C-alpha positions as CSV (number, residue, x, y, z in Angstrom):
1,M,29.9,-44.2,64.9
2,D,30.6,-46.5,67.9
3,S,28.1,-44.5,70.0
4,I,25.4,-44.9,67.4
5,I,26.0,-48.7,67.2
6,N,25.9,-48.9,71.0
7,I,22.6,-47.0,71.1
8,L,21.1,-49.3,68.4
9,I,22.2,-52.4,70.4
10,L,20.7,-50.9,73.6
11,F,17.4,-50.2,71.8
12,I,17.2,-53.8,70.5
13,V,17.9,-55.2,74.0
14,I,15.2,-53.0,75.5
15,M,12.6,-53.9,72.9
16,N,13.4,-57.6,73.4
17,W,13.1,-57.2,77.2
18,N,9.8,-55.5,76.8
19,I,8.3,-58.5,75.0
20,K,9.7,-61.0,77.5
21,A,8.8,-58.9,80.5
22,N,5.2,-58.7,79.7
23,P,4.0,-62.3,79.3
24,I,0.3,-62.9,79.1
25,N,-0.7,-65.5,81.7
26,T,-3.0,-67.7,79.7
27,R,-2.6,-71.1,78.1
28,W,-1.9,-69.7,74.7
29,N,0.9,-67.5,75.7
30,M,3.9,-69.7,74.9
31,H,2.6,-70.6,71.5
32,D,1.9,-67.0,70.5
33,Y,5.2,-65.8,72.0
34,Q,7.0,-68.3,69.8
35,L,5.1,-67.1,66.8
36,L,6.3,-63.6,67.5
37,Q,9.9,-64.8,67.7
38,Q,9.9,-66.6,64.4
39,K,11.9,-65.1,61.6
40,P,9.9,-63.7,58.7
41,F,10.3,-65.4,55.3
42,Q,12.1,-63.6,52.6
43,I,10.3,-61.4,50.1
44,I,12.0,-61.2,46.7
45,A,12.2,-57.5,45.8
46,N,10.9,-56.3,42.4
47,D,13.2,-53.7,40.7
48,D,10.3,-52.4,38.7
49,K,9.2,-49.3,40.7
50,E,6.4,-48.3,38.4
51,L,2.8,-48.4,39.8
52,S,0.8,-51.4,38.8
53,G,-2.6,-49.7,39.2
54,K,-3.7,-52.3,41.7
55,F,-4.3,-52.2,45.5
56,L,-6.0,-54.3,48.1
57,H,-8.7,-53.7,50.6
58,I,-9.0,-56.1,53.5
59,T,-10.8,-55.7,56.8
60,D,-11.9,-57.2,60.1
61,I,-9.5,-60.1,60.7
62,H,-10.6,-60.6,64.3
63,L,-8.0,-63.3,65.1
64,D,-8.9,-65.4,68.2
65,S,-5.9,-67.3,69.5
66,L,-8.3,-69.3,71.8
67,Y,-10.4,-70.7,68.9
68,I,-10.8,-74.5,69.1
69,P,-12.1,-76.5,66.1
70,N,-14.9,-79.0,66.9
71,S,-15.9,-77.0,70.0
72,D,-19.2,-75.4,70.9
73,P,-20.1,-72.2,68.9
74,S,-22.4,-71.1,71.7
75,K,-19.3,-71.0,73.9
76,F,-17.5,-68.8,71.3
77,C,-15.7,-71.8,69.8
78,R,-13.4,-71.9,72.9
79,R,-14.8,-74.6,75.0
80,Y,-16.5,-78.0,74.5
81,A,-20.1,-78.8,75.2
82,K,-21.0,-81.8,77.3
83,K,-23.2,-83.1,74.4
84,S,-20.9,-83.9,71.5
85,K,-23.4,-83.0,68.9
86,K,-23.1,-79.4,69.9
87,N,-19.3,-79.4,69.2
88,K,-19.5,-78.3,65.6
89,S,-17.2,-75.4,65.1
90,G,-15.2,-75.6,61.9
91,K,-11.5,-75.8,61.4
92,F,-11.5,-72.6,59.3
93,G,-14.3,-70.8,61.1
94,T,-18.0,-71.0,61.9
95,I,-20.5,-69.2,59.7
96,K,-23.3,-67.2,61.3
97,S,-21.9,-67.5,64.9
98,D,-20.4,-65.3,67.5
99,C,-17.0,-67.0,67.0
100,D,-14.0,-65.1,65.7
101,S,-11.3,-66.1,63.2
102,P,-9.1,-69.2,64.0
103,Y,-5.4,-69.3,63.2
104,E,-6.1,-71.6,60.2
105,L,-8.2,-69.0,58.5
106,T,-5.8,-66.1,59.3
107,N,-2.8,-68.2,58.1
108,S,-4.4,-69.2,54.9
109,T,-5.5,-65.6,54.2
110,F,-2.0,-64.2,54.6
111,L,-0.6,-67.1,52.6
112,F,-3.0,-66.2,49.8
113,L,-2.0,-62.6,50.0
114,R,1.7,-63.5,49.8
115,E,1.3,-65.8,46.8
116,K,-1.2,-63.8,44.8
117,F,-0.8,-60.1,45.4
118,Q,2.9,-59.2,45.5
119,D,2.4,-56.8,42.6
120,V,-0.1,-54.4,44.3
121,D,1.0,-50.9,45.0
122,F,-0.5,-50.7,48.5
123,V,-2.9,-52.3,50.9
124,I,-5.8,-50.6,52.7
125,Y,-6.7,-52.3,55.9
126,T,-9.8,-51.0,57.6
127,G,-9.2,-52.3,61.1
128,D,-10.5,-54.7,63.8
129,S,-7.5,-57.0,64.2
130,L,-8.6,-58.3,67.7
131,R,-11.2,-60.7,68.8
132,H,-14.5,-59.5,70.2
133,D,-14.8,-59.1,73.9
134,R,-17.9,-61.2,74.2
135,D,-16.8,-64.1,76.4
136,P,-17.5,-63.2,80.1
137,K,-15.1,-65.9,81.2
138,I,-12.1,-64.5,79.3
139,S,-12.0,-60.8,79.1
140,L,-9.5,-58.7,77.1
141,T,-6.5,-57.2,78.8
142,E,-4.2,-54.3,77.7
143,D,-1.4,-56.8,77.3
144,Y,-3.6,-58.9,75.0
145,V,-4.6,-55.9,72.9
146,K,-0.9,-54.9,72.4
147,W,0.0,-58.5,71.6
148,G,-2.8,-58.8,69.1
149,H,-1.7,-55.6,67.2
150,K,2.0,-56.8,67.3
151,L,1.0,-60.2,65.8
152,I,-0.9,-58.7,62.9
153,V,2.1,-56.4,62.2
154,K,4.2,-59.6,62.1
155,Y,1.8,-61.2,59.6
156,I,2.0,-58.1,57.5
157,M,5.8,-57.9,57.6
158,E,6.1,-61.5,56.6
159,T,3.6,-61.1,53.7
160,F,4.6,-57.8,52.0
161,D,7.8,-55.9,51.3
162,I,6.9,-52.7,53.1
163,D,9.4,-50.7,51.1
164,K,7.6,-51.7,47.9
165,T,4.0,-52.2,49.0
166,K,2.7,-49.8,51.6
167,F,0.3,-51.2,54.2
168,I,-2.1,-48.6,55.5
169,P,-4.2,-49.6,58.6
170,T,-7.0,-47.8,60.3
171,L,-8.3,-48.2,63.9
172,G,-11.4,-50.4,64.4
173,N,-13.9,-50.4,67.2
174,N,-12.5,-53.6,68.6
175,D,-8.9,-52.5,68.6
176,E,-9.1,-50.5,71.9
177,W,-8.5,-51.4,75.5
178,V,-12.4,-51.4,75.8
179,H,-14.7,-52.3,73.0
180,N,-16.1,-49.2,71.2
181,Q,-14.4,-46.8,73.7
182,L,-11.6,-44.4,73.0
183,E,-11.0,-41.2,74.9
184,D,-9.6,-38.0,73.4
185,G,-5.9,-38.1,72.4
186,P,-3.1,-38.2,73.2
187,N,-3.8,-41.4,75.0
188,T,-2.0,-44.6,75.9
189,L,-3.6,-46.7,73.0
190,L,-2.4,-44.2,70.3
191,S,1.0,-44.0,71.9
192,N,1.3,-47.8,71.9
193,L,0.1,-48.1,68.3
194,T,2.7,-45.5,67.2
195,Q,5.4,-47.8,68.4
196,I,3.7,-51.1,67.3
197,W,3.1,-49.7,63.7
198,A,6.6,-48.3,63.4
199,P,7.8,-51.2,61.3
200,L,5.2,-50.3,58.7
201,K,7.1,-47.0,58.0
202,L,3.9,-44.9,58.0
203,N,3.5,-41.1,58.2
204,L,2.5,-41.1,61.8
205,T,2.9,-37.5,62.8
206,S,1.5,-35.7,65.9
207,D,-1.9,-35.8,64.2
208,F,-1.9,-39.6,64.8
209,I,-0.7,-39.3,68.4
210,K,-3.5,-36.8,69.1
211,G,-6.3,-38.1,66.8
212,G,-5.5,-41.5,65.4
213,Y,-5.5,-40.4,61.7
214,F,-2.8,-39.7,59.1
215,R,-2.2,-39.1,55.5
216,Q,-0.1,-41.5,53.5
217,D,1.1,-40.3,50.0
218,I,1.4,-43.0,47.4
219,N,3.0,-40.6,45.1
220,S,2.7,-36.8,44.3
221,K,-0.7,-37.5,42.6
222,L,-2.4,-39.8,45.1
223,S,-2.9,-39.8,48.9
224,V,-4.7,-42.2,51.2
225,F,-6.4,-40.7,54.3
226,S,-6.5,-43.2,57.2
227,L,-9.3,-41.7,59.4
228,N,-10.3,-42.6,63.0
229,S,-14.0,-43.4,62.9
230,M,-13.9,-43.9,66.7
231,Y,-13.9,-40.1,67.0
232,F,-17.2,-40.0,65.0
233,S,-18.8,-43.1,66.4
234,N,-22.0,-42.7,68.4
235,S,-21.1,-45.8,70.3
236,N,-18.1,-44.1,71.8
237,D,-19.3,-42.7,75.1
238,Q,-15.9,-41.0,75.8
239,I,-16.4,-38.2,73.2
240,K,-19.0,-35.6,72.3
241,D,-20.7,-34.7,69.1
242,C,-19.0,-32.5,66.5
243,N,-21.0,-29.4,67.5
244,H,-18.6,-29.2,70.4
245,E,-15.6,-27.3,68.9
246,N,-13.0,-29.1,70.9
247,S,-14.4,-32.6,70.5
248,P,-12.0,-35.0,68.7
249,G,-14.5,-35.5,65.9
250,A,-14.7,-31.7,65.2
251,I,-10.9,-31.5,65.2
252,Q,-10.7,-34.4,62.8
253,L,-13.2,-32.8,60.5
254,K,-11.0,-29.7,60.4
255,W,-8.0,-31.8,59.6
256,I,-9.9,-33.6,56.8
257,R,-11.1,-30.3,55.2
258,Y,-7.6,-28.8,55.4
259,Q,-6.1,-31.9,53.7
260,L,-8.8,-32.0,51.1
261,E,-8.2,-28.4,50.3
262,N,-4.5,-28.9,49.9
263,A,-5.1,-31.9,47.7
264,R,-7.4,-29.8,45.5
265,K,-4.8,-27.1,45.1
266,E,-2.0,-29.6,44.4
267,K,-4.3,-31.6,42.0
268,R,-3.9,-34.8,44.0
269,K,-6.6,-37.5,44.1
270,V,-7.6,-38.9,47.5
271,F,-8.7,-42.3,48.8
272,I,-10.4,-42.2,52.2
273,A,-10.3,-45.3,54.5
274,Q,-11.9,-45.8,57.9
275,H,-13.4,-48.6,59.8
276,I,-17.0,-47.7,60.5
277,P,-19.2,-46.5,57.6
278,P,-21.2,-43.4,58.3
279,L,-24.5,-45.1,57.5
280,N,-25.6,-48.8,57.6
281,S,-28.6,-51.0,58.2
282,D,-29.1,-49.7,61.7
283,G,-29.0,-46.0,60.6
284,E,-26.4,-43.3,61.2
285,S,-23.2,-44.8,62.8
286,F,-21.8,-41.3,63.6
287,Y,-23.0,-38.7,66.1
288,H,-25.6,-36.7,64.2
289,V,-23.6,-33.5,63.7
290,C,-20.5,-35.4,62.9
291,Y,-22.5,-37.3,60.3
292,V,-24.0,-34.3,58.6
293,K,-20.7,-32.4,58.5
294,Y,-18.8,-35.4,57.2
295,V,-21.3,-36.1,54.4
296,Q,-21.2,-32.4,53.3
297,L,-17.4,-32.7,53.1
298,L,-17.6,-35.8,51.0
299,G,-20.0,-34.0,48.6
300,R,-18.1,-30.8,48.4
301,Y,-14.8,-32.5,47.6
302,S,-16.2,-35.4,45.5
303,D,-14.2,-34.0,42.6
304,I,-10.9,-35.1,44.2
305,I,-12.1,-38.1,46.4
306,S,-11.7,-41.1,44.1
307,G,-12.6,-43.8,46.6
308,H,-14.0,-44.3,50.0
309,F,-13.5,-47.6,51.8
310,T,-14.9,-49.0,55.1
311,G,-15.5,-52.4,56.8
312,H,-17.1,-53.2,60.2
313,T,-20.4,-54.6,59.0
314,N,-19.1,-57.8,57.4
315,L,-21.2,-57.0,54.3
316,D,-20.5,-56.2,50.7
317,S,-22.5,-53.0,50.3
318,L,-22.8,-49.7,48.4
319,T,-23.7,-46.3,49.6
320,F,-24.1,-43.3,47.4
321,V,-23.5,-39.6,48.1
322,T,-26.3,-37.7,46.3
323,E,-26.8,-34.0,45.7
324,S,-30.2,-32.5,46.2
325,G,-31.1,-30.6,43.0
326,N,-29.1,-27.5,42.3
327,I,-28.5,-26.9,46.0
328,A,-25.2,-28.1,47.5
329,D,-26.9,-30.3,50.0
330,Y,-25.6,-33.8,50.2
331,R,-27.2,-37.0,51.5
332,L,-26.4,-40.7,51.7
333,L,-28.4,-43.4,50.0
334,Y,-27.5,-46.9,51.5
335,L,-28.5,-50.0,49.5
336,D,-29.8,-52.2,52.2
337,K,-30.9,-55.8,51.4
338,D,-34.2,-55.3,53.3
339,E,-35.1,-52.1,51.5
340,H,-35.5,-52.2,47.7
341,P,-34.1,-49.0,46.1
342,S,-37.4,-47.9,44.5
343,I,-36.0,-44.4,43.9
344,K,-36.2,-41.8,41.1
345,S,-33.8,-42.3,38.2
346,N,-32.6,-38.7,38.3
347,Q,-30.6,-39.1,41.6
348,N,-27.5,-37.0,41.2
349,I,-24.7,-39.3,42.5
350,V,-21.4,-37.6,43.1
351,L,-19.5,-40.2,45.1
352,V,-19.7,-43.9,45.9
353,L,-18.8,-45.4,49.3
354,N,-17.6,-49.0,49.1
355,N,-18.0,-51.3,52.1
356,A,-16.0,-54.6,51.7
357,P,-16.6,-58.0,53.2
358,S,-14.5,-59.1,56.2
359,I,-12.0,-61.9,56.9
360,I,-14.0,-63.0,60.0
361,P,-16.4,-65.6,58.8
362,V,-19.7,-64.1,59.9
363,N,-20.4,-64.5,56.2
364,N,-17.9,-66.1,53.8
365,P,-14.5,-64.2,54.2
366,G,-13.5,-61.8,51.4
367,I,-10.6,-60.0,49.9
368,R,-10.9,-57.2,47.4
369,E,-8.5,-56.1,44.7
370,Y,-9.1,-52.7,43.1
371,R,-7.8,-51.4,39.8
372,Y,-7.2,-47.7,39.3
373,S,-6.0,-45.6,36.4
374,T,-2.3,-44.7,36.1
375,S,-2.8,-42.5,33.1
376,F,-1.8,-38.9,33.4
377,K,-5.2,-37.3,32.9
378,T,-7.3,-39.9,34.8
379,F,-4.8,-40.9,37.5
380,G,-6.4,-42.4,40.6
381,I,-9.8,-43.0,39.1
382,L,-11.2,-46.4,40.1
383,T,-11.7,-48.6,37.1
384,D,-12.7,-52.0,38.5
385,Y,-12.5,-54.4,41.4
386,I,-12.2,-58.2,41.8
387,Q,-13.9,-59.7,44.8
388,Y,-12.3,-62.9,46.1
389,Y,-13.9,-65.1,48.6
390,S,-13.7,-68.5,50.3
391,D,-16.6,-70.9,50.9
392,I,-16.1,-71.7,54.6
393,K,-18.6,-74.5,54.7
394,K,-16.8,-76.2,51.8
395,A,-13.4,-75.5,53.3
396,N,-14.4,-77.2,56.6
397,K,-15.8,-80.1,54.7
398,I,-12.7,-80.8,52.4
399,G,-10.1,-79.7,54.9
400,K,-8.6,-76.8,53.0
401,I,-9.4,-73.2,51.9
402,E,-9.8,-72.4,48.3
403,W,-9.8,-68.7,47.5
404,E,-11.6,-67.9,44.3
405,I,-13.2,-65.0,42.4
406,E,-16.7,-64.3,43.5
407,Y,-17.4,-61.6,40.9
408,I,-15.8,-58.8,38.9
409,A,-17.5,-55.4,39.3
410,S,-17.3,-54.3,35.7
411,K,-18.7,-57.5,34.3
412,T,-21.3,-58.1,37.0
413,Y,-22.7,-54.6,36.9
414,G,-21.9,-53.8,33.3
415,I,-19.9,-50.6,33.9
416,K,-16.6,-49.6,32.3
417,E,-15.3,-47.7,35.3
418,L,-16.4,-47.3,38.9
419,S,-17.6,-43.7,38.4
420,P,-20.6,-42.0,39.9
421,S,-22.2,-41.8,36.5
422,G,-21.6,-45.5,35.9
423,W,-23.1,-46.5,39.3
424,A,-26.1,-44.1,38.6
425,K,-27.0,-46.3,35.6
426,V,-26.7,-49.4,37.8
427,L,-29.0,-47.9,40.4
428,D,-31.5,-46.9,37.7
429,Q,-31.6,-50.6,36.6
430,M,-32.1,-51.8,40.2
431,K,-35.4,-49.8,40.5
432,D,-37.4,-52.7,39.1
433,K,-38.1,-55.1,42.0
434,G,-37.6,-58.0,39.6
435,S,-34.3,-56.7,38.2
436,K,-31.5,-59.2,37.8
437,L,-29.0,-56.6,39.1
438,W,-30.9,-56.3,42.4
439,R,-30.9,-60.0,42.9
440,V,-27.2,-60.2,42.1
441,Y,-26.5,-57.4,44.6
442,L,-28.5,-59.3,47.3
443,K,-26.4,-62.5,46.6
444,Y,-23.1,-60.7,47.0
445,F,-24.3,-58.6,49.9
446,T,-23.6,-61.5,52.3
447,V,-20.7,-62.8,50.3
448,S,-22.6,-65.7,48.7
449,T,-23.4,-67.2,52.1
450,N,-26.3,-69.6,52.0
C-alpha cells in the first residue's frame, strides 16, 4: 500500500512540474497559469442514475486569451488602432469579424451550462477549442495548443460531474499544431490529447492513439462515435484519399463499419459526432473517395444511426441522406441558404445530419439541447431539440449576456419527432419559394444574426 501511495505522490509531483516547467512566454501566461491552478467549484451529485433523455451539443469555442475589448477587429481584436473610431470590438465578441471568442463569452457560456444543464445525460462537443492561427504577429506554438486543450478540460471539469454527465469531445481542424494538418497516427498530438483528456474518463483505446476516434457507450443500448474528420478532410495535406488502403481515412472507415455492424447485432443505437460535415456550402469537405464511402455507410446503417452531429461552419444547417430509387445508392442533400430546395417531394430521406451553431460569435453563439426517447422500443430516437442563443450585439450594449431560447424544432417545423419521415414532410413544404418554413430556416441558418 505504501508503494502505491508513493507512486501516486510522485505522479502528482511530475504532473505539477510539467505545467510549471513549460511556461508560455507571452504577456497572458501568468493570468492563464493562475486560471489553471484554481480549484474547481463543487458539483452537487444527483443520486438519481436514471437517464433523463437529454443531451447537449456544443461546438467551436475558439477561445482567444489575447482578445481585448474595444480594440481593432481588423487586428483580430488584439491590438488598438491609431484612430479610436476603429476600436470597436465588443466585450463579449465581435459579430462578422475574424476575431475569436473572448474570456467573457467563454466564461458566461460555461456558467450557463453549469446553471441550466446539470440534468443532461451527456455532452457532445464537436471540437475547435483553440483560436485561429490568423494573426501573423502571434503564431500558435505547441505549448499554446497543449495549454488551450488543458484549459478547456478545466472548464469542463468545473462545469459537469464527469461521473454523472459524460463529456465527449472530437478533434477540430484548429486543434492541431498546424491549422488543418494532422499526419497519420500515432503522433505527438494524439499522444498529448490522450493525457490531456484523461480527466474526462473516456474510452480512449489504441484506436484513439492511432486514429483520433473512439466509441463511448452511454449504456448497453446507446453509443456515441467520436470520429476524426481530419483524416477525411480534403484540406489535410498530410494524408491521402480513402482509395489508398493504408490511408488513415480508409482505416477509420473500416473501424466505423465494424462498429456499426456490432451495434446492429447488439441492437444498439448510435450517435455519430465529428467536427467537419461531409458537405457544406463550398461542396464536399472530404476527399472524394472518403466522401462517397462515408455517405454509403451512413445510408446502409441508417436503421441504427439515430443522430449525426457536426460543427465547423458556424451555421445552423440540415443535410439529408437520400436513397436513389430502389437502388442502395445514397447521396447528400444540403440545404444551403443560397440555393432554394426546389426538389421533388418523393425524395426518400433515410437519415438527417444536424450541424449546430458555434460558440465563437461569427454569428450569434448557440447551444443546443436534444431530447431522445428512453422508452424500451424507441430508445435513442431523437424526439426534439431546443436551440439556445445569445444576441451578442445586445450583450455588448447592455453589458451582460442573456441566453434565451431561439426556437424549438418540433414547434417551429411542426414535427412530432426528428425522424427522416418527419423531415421529409418539412422538406416538401419548403419547396415553395414563398414558404414560411423556408424563410424560418433562413433566419435560423445564421442564428438570428442581422
